[in-house]
Short mmCIF file of C-alpha atoms in Angstrom, two decimals:
data_model
loop_
_atom_site.label_atom_id
_atom_site.label_comp_id
_atom_site.label_asym_id
_atom_site.label_seq_id
_atom_site.Cartn_x
_atom_site.Cartn_y
_atom_site.Cartn_z
CA MET A 1 94.52 112.06 89.04
CA MET A 2 91.37 109.47 90.36
CA MET A 3 87.46 108.75 91.44
CA MET A 4 85.90 105.62 92.00
CA MET A 5 88.21 102.59 92.39
CA THR A 6 87.05 99.19 92.76
CA THR A 7 89.11 96.51 95.51
CA THR A 8 89.25 93.99 92.43
CA THR A 9 90.92 96.70 90.04
CA MET A 10 93.63 97.63 93.59
CA THR A 11 93.62 93.86 94.43
CA THR A 12 94.66 92.77 90.80
CA THR A 13 96.94 95.78 90.48
CA THR A 14 99.02 94.82 93.93
CA THR A 15 99.32 91.36 93.00
CA LEU A 16 100.56 92.51 90.05
CA LEU A 17 103.15 94.10 91.56
CA GLY A 18 104.56 92.10 94.00
CA LEU A 19 105.02 89.78 91.12
CA VAL A 20 106.73 91.97 89.12
CA LEU A 21 109.14 93.22 92.49
CA GLY A 22 108.70 90.06 92.93
CA VAL A 23 111.32 89.31 90.06
CA ALA A 24 113.30 92.01 90.81
CA SER A 25 114.41 90.21 93.29
CA ALA A 26 115.11 87.17 92.10
CA TYR A 27 117.59 89.27 90.28
CA ILE A 28 118.72 91.32 92.81
CA THR A 29 119.85 88.25 95.40
CA ARG A 30 121.74 86.76 91.89
CA THR A 31 123.46 90.04 91.46
CA SER A 32 123.79 91.16 95.68
CA HIS A 33 126.14 88.79 96.27
CA ARG A 34 129.13 89.73 94.27
CA LEU A 35 128.90 93.04 95.28
CA THR A 36 131.43 94.87 97.88
CA PRO A 37 129.68 97.16 99.90
CA THR A 38 131.26 100.41 100.65
CA THR A 39 132.27 100.89 103.96
CA SER A 40 131.15 102.17 106.63
CA ARG A 41 132.73 105.22 109.45
CA ARG A 42 130.27 103.64 111.94
CA ALA A 43 130.74 99.86 113.98
CA THR A 44 129.28 97.38 114.87
CA ARG A 45 131.91 95.86 116.47
CA VAL A 46 135.09 97.82 117.34
CA ASP A 47 136.47 94.62 115.13
CA ALA A 48 133.46 94.02 113.07
CA PRO A 49 133.04 97.50 110.41
CA GLU A 50 129.26 97.79 109.05
CA MET A 51 129.47 96.63 105.86
CA LYS A 52 127.02 98.96 103.92
CA TYR A 53 125.30 99.14 100.32
CA ARG A 54 124.26 102.20 98.43
CA VAL A 55 120.51 102.70 96.81
CA ALA A 56 119.99 105.13 94.61
CA VAL A 57 116.51 106.32 94.35
CA ILE A 58 115.79 108.61 91.83
CA GLY A 59 112.90 110.50 91.44
CA GLY A 60 110.82 112.25 94.66
CA GLY A 61 107.39 111.68 94.79
CA PRO A 62 104.93 109.27 95.69
CA SER A 63 107.04 106.00 94.81
CA GLY A 64 111.08 107.34 95.81
CA ALA A 65 109.82 108.79 98.67
CA CYS A 66 107.62 106.03 100.21
CA ALA A 67 110.77 103.30 99.02
CA ALA A 68 113.17 105.46 100.26
CA GLU A 69 111.53 106.14 103.77
CA ILE A 70 111.39 101.55 103.41
CA LEU A 71 115.80 102.28 102.59
CA ALA A 72 116.55 104.65 105.32
CA GLN A 73 115.38 102.12 108.16
CA GLU A 74 117.77 99.51 107.51
CA PRO A 75 121.42 100.30 109.45
CA ASN A 76 123.34 98.85 106.43
CA ILE A 77 121.61 100.39 103.35
CA GLU A 78 122.89 103.96 103.08
CA THR A 79 119.66 105.63 101.26
CA VAL A 80 120.23 108.77 97.99
CA LEU A 81 117.46 110.75 97.07
CA PHE A 82 117.31 112.01 93.73
CA GLU A 83 114.70 114.88 93.43
CA ARG A 84 115.71 118.13 90.60
CA LYS A 85 112.76 119.90 92.43
CA MET A 86 111.91 119.57 96.69
CA ASP A 87 108.45 121.74 95.31
CA ASN A 88 107.29 120.19 92.73
CA ALA A 89 103.77 119.77 92.72
CA LYS A 90 103.01 117.16 89.50
CA PRO A 91 100.33 118.27 87.20
CA CYS A 92 98.01 116.14 88.94
CA GLY A 93 94.29 115.94 89.99
CA GLY A 94 95.26 115.21 93.05
CA ALA A 95 92.81 112.48 94.92
CA ILE A 96 93.66 109.44 97.15
CA PRO A 97 91.84 106.87 97.82
CA LEU A 98 90.74 106.23 101.57
CA CYS A 99 93.13 103.26 102.13
CA MET A 100 96.00 104.94 101.56
CA ILE A 101 95.81 107.19 104.27
CA ASP A 102 95.16 104.63 106.84
CA GLU A 103 98.26 102.53 104.95
CA PHE A 104 100.60 104.92 104.20
CA ASN A 105 99.77 106.73 107.80
CA LEU A 106 99.27 109.28 106.24
CA PRO A 107 97.68 112.92 109.08
CA GLU A 108 94.63 114.48 107.60
CA ALA A 109 96.25 118.41 107.69
CA ILE A 110 97.66 116.78 104.07
CA ILE A 111 94.25 116.14 102.71
CA ASP A 112 91.94 119.52 101.24
CA ARG A 113 88.90 118.38 100.78
CA LYS A 114 86.54 115.01 102.43
CA VAL A 115 84.34 114.45 98.87
CA ARG A 116 81.98 112.51 99.38
CA LYS A 117 79.70 113.49 97.12
CA MET A 118 80.12 112.83 92.76
CA LYS A 119 78.66 114.07 90.32
CA MET A 120 79.24 112.60 86.69
CA ILE A 121 78.08 114.48 84.30
CA SER A 122 76.89 113.72 80.35
CA PRO A 123 77.45 115.71 77.14
CA SER A 124 73.51 116.88 77.08
CA ASN A 125 74.64 118.04 81.02
CA ARG A 126 71.88 115.42 82.94
CA GLU A 127 73.68 115.17 85.51
CA VAL A 128 73.67 112.17 87.49
CA ASP A 129 75.34 111.27 91.23
CA ILE A 130 77.97 108.60 91.47
CA GLY A 131 78.87 109.12 95.03
CA GLU A 132 76.43 107.49 96.56
CA THR A 133 78.00 103.73 97.11
CA LEU A 134 80.45 105.46 100.25
CA LYS A 135 79.40 104.53 103.35
CA ASP A 136 79.05 107.02 106.76
CA GLY A 137 82.67 108.37 107.22
CA GLU A 138 84.27 106.98 104.32
CA TYR A 139 85.76 109.79 101.46
CA ILE A 140 88.07 109.78 98.92
CA GLY A 141 91.27 112.07 100.21
CA MET A 142 91.64 115.32 97.66
CA THR A 143 95.18 116.42 98.44
CA ARG A 144 97.80 118.94 95.99
CA ARG A 145 100.67 117.00 95.49
CA GLU A 146 103.23 119.47 96.05
CA ILE A 147 101.93 118.73 100.68
CA LEU A 148 101.45 115.43 100.03
CA ASP A 149 105.11 115.11 98.16
CA GLY A 150 106.39 117.37 100.32
CA TYR A 151 105.94 115.20 103.59
CA LEU A 152 106.51 111.67 102.44
CA ARG A 153 109.74 113.01 100.90
CA ASP A 154 110.29 114.98 104.57
CA ARG A 155 109.60 112.17 106.08
CA ALA A 156 111.91 108.98 103.94
CA VAL A 157 114.34 112.09 105.16
CA GLU A 158 114.06 111.82 108.94
CA PHE A 159 114.11 108.00 108.72
CA GLY A 160 118.07 108.83 107.73
CA ALA A 161 117.49 108.78 103.69
CA LYS A 162 119.74 111.64 101.93
CA PRO A 163 118.24 114.34 100.17
CA TYR A 164 119.94 114.85 97.01
CA ASN A 165 118.33 118.83 95.03
CA ALA A 166 119.70 117.98 92.07
CA LEU A 167 118.49 117.01 88.28
CA VAL A 168 119.98 113.17 87.20
CA THR A 169 120.83 113.16 83.28
CA LYS A 170 122.78 110.46 82.71
CA ILE A 171 123.47 106.49 84.54
CA GLU A 172 125.66 104.57 83.60
CA THR A 173 125.13 100.57 83.77
CA PRO A 174 127.58 97.95 85.16
CA THR A 175 129.54 95.89 82.36
CA THR A 176 130.30 93.63 84.88
CA PRO A 177 127.96 90.97 87.41
CA ASP A 178 130.02 93.07 90.32
CA GLY A 179 130.13 96.79 88.97
CA ARG A 180 128.42 99.60 90.49
CA TYR A 181 125.58 102.27 89.26
CA VAL A 182 127.05 105.73 87.89
CA ILE A 183 124.59 108.02 88.56
CA HIS A 184 125.71 111.53 86.44
CA TYR A 185 123.90 114.78 88.31
CA SER A 186 123.65 118.18 88.23
CA PRO A 187 123.33 119.84 91.61
CA ASN A 188 120.79 122.86 91.90
CA ASP A 189 120.25 123.67 95.32
CA GLU A 190 119.08 127.21 96.12
CA GLY A 191 117.88 126.81 92.72
CA LYS A 192 121.35 128.11 91.07
CA LYS A 193 122.81 124.75 89.11
CA GLY A 194 126.43 123.57 90.61
CA ALA A 195 129.35 121.16 88.80
CA LYS A 196 128.09 117.96 87.44
CA LYS A 197 128.77 115.54 90.08
CA THR A 198 128.92 111.03 90.17
CA LEU A 199 127.93 109.07 92.24
CA GLU A 200 128.82 104.90 92.04
CA VAL A 201 125.89 103.33 93.49
CA ASP A 202 124.99 99.42 93.91
CA VAL A 203 121.41 99.23 93.09
CA VAL A 204 118.72 101.72 91.38
CA ILE A 205 114.74 102.28 91.82
CA GLY A 206 112.94 104.74 89.12
CA ALA A 207 111.11 106.64 90.46
CA ASP A 208 111.03 109.28 87.39
CA GLY A 209 108.13 109.20 85.89
CA ALA A 210 106.92 109.17 82.47
CA ASN A 211 110.18 110.49 80.73
CA SER A 212 112.21 108.38 83.20
CA ARG A 213 115.85 108.35 82.50
CA VAL A 214 116.36 104.78 84.57
CA ALA A 215 114.35 102.87 82.24
CA LYS A 216 115.84 104.57 78.79
CA ALA A 217 119.53 103.05 80.84
CA ILE A 218 118.15 100.04 81.22
CA ASP A 219 116.82 99.77 77.81
CA ALA A 220 112.61 99.52 79.67
CA GLY A 221 110.78 99.71 76.98
CA GLU A 222 109.07 102.86 75.75
CA TYR A 223 104.96 102.39 76.31
CA ASN A 224 101.93 105.05 75.35
CA PHE A 225 100.55 107.39 77.35
CA ALA A 226 97.99 110.50 77.66
CA ILE A 227 98.31 113.81 78.41
CA ALA A 228 96.31 114.96 81.55
CA PHE A 229 95.85 118.97 81.63
CA GLN A 230 94.84 121.11 85.05
CA GLU A 231 94.12 124.91 85.98
CA ARG A 232 94.30 125.67 89.10
CA ILE A 233 91.37 128.00 89.14
CA LYS A 234 91.15 130.33 92.53
CA ILE A 235 86.72 130.69 92.33
CA THR A 236 85.13 133.02 95.03
CA ASP A 237 84.01 131.37 98.60
CA GLU A 238 80.99 131.20 97.32
CA GLN A 239 81.34 129.17 94.54
CA MET A 240 84.11 126.70 96.70
CA ALA A 241 81.09 126.01 99.24
CA PHE A 242 79.39 124.67 96.22
CA TYR A 243 82.47 122.25 95.76
CA GLU A 244 82.27 121.61 99.85
CA ASP A 245 82.66 118.56 99.64
CA LEU A 246 81.23 117.37 96.00
CA ALA A 247 83.52 116.42 92.47
CA GLU A 248 82.44 116.77 88.83
CA MET A 249 82.91 114.81 86.16
CA TYR A 250 82.20 115.08 82.56
CA VAL A 251 82.45 113.13 80.12
CA GLY A 252 81.79 113.63 76.27
CA ASP A 253 83.06 114.67 72.69
CA ASP A 254 84.10 118.15 73.26
CA VAL A 255 85.76 117.27 76.87
CA SER A 256 87.88 114.72 76.22
CA PRO A 257 87.37 111.35 72.89
CA ASP A 258 89.00 108.90 75.34
CA PHE A 259 88.90 110.32 79.11
CA TYR A 260 87.04 112.56 81.30
CA GLY A 261 86.99 116.69 82.44
CA TRP A 262 87.43 116.78 86.32
CA VAL A 263 86.06 119.65 88.58
CA PHE A 264 88.35 118.58 91.79
CA PRO A 265 87.53 121.16 95.28
CA LYS A 266 90.99 121.92 97.08
CA TYR A 267 92.11 123.85 99.52
CA ASP A 268 91.59 127.35 98.02
CA HIS A 269 90.89 126.90 95.09
CA VAL A 270 89.36 123.51 92.14
CA GLY A 271 91.29 121.99 89.72
CA VAL A 272 89.83 122.14 86.11
CA GLY A 273 91.45 119.56 83.62
CA THR A 274 91.43 116.82 80.94
CA GLY A 275 92.94 114.20 79.28
CA THR A 276 93.13 112.40 76.05
CA VAL A 277 94.99 109.80 74.91
CA LEU A 278 93.32 109.60 71.23
CA ASN A 279 94.09 113.62 69.91
CA ARG A 280 96.79 115.08 72.37
CA PRO A 281 97.48 118.18 69.72
CA ALA A 282 93.86 118.99 71.01
CA ILE A 283 94.65 119.35 75.23
CA LYS A 284 93.52 122.95 74.65
CA GLU A 285 90.50 122.75 73.28
CA TYR A 286 89.27 120.76 75.44
CA GLN A 287 90.46 122.07 78.77
CA ASP A 288 89.17 125.20 77.19
CA ALA A 289 85.23 122.56 75.76
CA ILE A 290 86.29 121.30 80.11
CA ARG A 291 86.02 124.79 81.47
CA ALA A 292 82.50 126.69 79.45
CA ARG A 293 80.96 122.95 80.77
CA ALA A 294 81.53 124.10 84.04
CA GLY A 295 79.71 127.36 83.14
CA LYS A 296 79.01 129.63 86.40
CA LYS A 297 80.13 127.77 88.34
CA ILE A 298 84.24 128.46 88.05
CA GLU A 299 82.41 131.79 86.31
CA GLY A 300 85.21 134.77 86.80
CA GLY A 301 87.49 133.01 88.71
CA LYS A 302 91.52 133.40 88.39
CA ILE A 303 93.84 130.76 86.77
CA ILE A 304 95.76 130.74 89.54
CA LYS A 305 98.80 127.59 88.21
CA VAL A 306 99.06 125.95 84.55
CA GLU A 307 99.98 122.19 84.87
CA ALA A 308 100.30 119.59 82.26
CA HIS A 309 102.10 116.14 82.01
CA PRO A 310 101.90 112.39 80.38
CA ILE A 311 99.19 109.32 82.36
CA PRO A 312 101.48 105.54 81.38
CA GLU A 313 98.12 103.89 79.36
CA HIS A 314 100.08 100.43 80.71
CA TYR A 315 103.43 98.58 81.95
CA ARG A 316 106.09 99.47 80.55
CA PRO A 317 107.56 95.92 78.76
CA THR A 318 110.83 95.51 80.76
CA ARG A 319 110.79 97.41 84.55
CA VAL A 320 113.31 95.29 86.09
CA ARG A 321 116.61 94.63 85.09
CA ASP A 322 119.25 93.32 87.18
CA ARG A 323 119.77 95.83 90.22
CA ALA A 324 117.51 98.18 88.66
CA VAL A 325 113.64 99.02 89.70
CA LEU A 326 111.13 101.24 88.25
CA VAL A 327 108.62 101.89 90.42
CA GLY A 328 105.18 104.08 90.30
CA ASP A 329 104.83 106.67 86.82
CA ALA A 330 108.39 104.88 85.64
CA ALA A 331 107.10 101.55 85.18
CA GLY A 332 103.76 102.73 83.94
CA TYR A 333 101.60 101.86 87.54
CA VAL A 334 98.77 103.79 86.80
CA THR A 335 94.99 102.56 86.38
CA LYS A 336 93.89 103.57 83.07
CA CYS A 337 90.24 104.03 83.32
CA SER A 338 90.90 106.98 85.93
CA GLY A 339 94.15 108.05 85.32
CA GLU A 340 94.63 106.65 89.14
CA GLY A 341 98.18 106.46 89.89
CA ILE A 342 99.23 108.23 93.33
CA TYR A 343 97.71 104.65 95.66
CA PHE A 344 100.26 102.19 92.65
CA ALA A 345 103.05 104.98 93.08
CA ALA A 346 103.05 103.94 96.60
CA LYS A 347 102.61 101.18 97.00
CA SER A 348 105.09 100.30 94.42
CA GLY A 349 107.59 102.58 96.14
CA ARG A 350 107.21 100.76 98.56
CA MET A 351 107.29 97.24 97.87
CA ALA A 352 110.08 97.46 95.91
CA GLY A 353 112.08 98.95 98.96
CA GLU A 354 111.36 95.40 100.83
CA ALA A 355 112.36 93.78 97.76
CA VAL A 356 115.63 95.94 98.09
CA VAL A 357 116.08 95.45 101.94
CA LYS A 358 115.49 91.68 102.05
CA CYS A 359 118.01 90.44 99.21
CA MET A 360 120.63 93.05 100.33
CA ALA A 361 120.55 94.09 103.96
#
């Protein structure tokens, strides 16, 4: 989720990411010289076989895909990208800032709607326009996560990342300085679970979300979280015309005691949702309230998908340990006031990939 984000907020968060991943670089540098990389079948010279390190990126959302894309371009690194469900669509408002489109070279085809008007709606239903600071040509991109994530994953694979459609069930950490991580996973090709397998790797990037198994494996600590709940609602063409380039944000104790409710336009439907930290058990009551507040604008709509997911409230106590790095939601890189995490997920994933390349290439 995301609507308004200041340049100061983005700069500060990016600076913190840089500091954290600088620490990651230092950890990896200290340990990588002790590793014995795998030998590739390819060779740069007949008498000098190319030595490769293997990096496992666990999680195929924006953070994992952007990390894998960077790693896959380094010939001395074998990149494995784990995603439990390749058509997975994380519950998410799906809004991304304009800067992300240019910075990550995203095609406009993945943008469902260009939001140029935003309304904040008070508990008494008084409407305030909050999008007036947008300049000509500026907009907030509305995406469906299955489209955005799929595009980023496919691009990483095109660069050479090896996709593993599998559920990672356990990560064994090294017991010696030059040891490897052991990834336990269950293949899920064509929707069928296969026999459990293992894979040894030199570095792990945990991009596996708020319930990160990588975080548990490295004892990264816990964080508080919000629950976000969203319904995708198919409405009439006439109703969709109202949301052509408009997004709405509702505030009030009826829709959330500590967050906001939203109606975000998508390709052929709207995402209607809310979130809370303070009273997570009441999330469905808040969802009923946001639908009621939207009223006739979505009246008669058909719910085509129901989604719920935890959103981090702050960073994990530890985001780097030895040769394991957390990125995106797994690390807690989310803007607390808005719930925005897509840009910071992609940014932290890319920075982690660059740090690993710098140290191990």
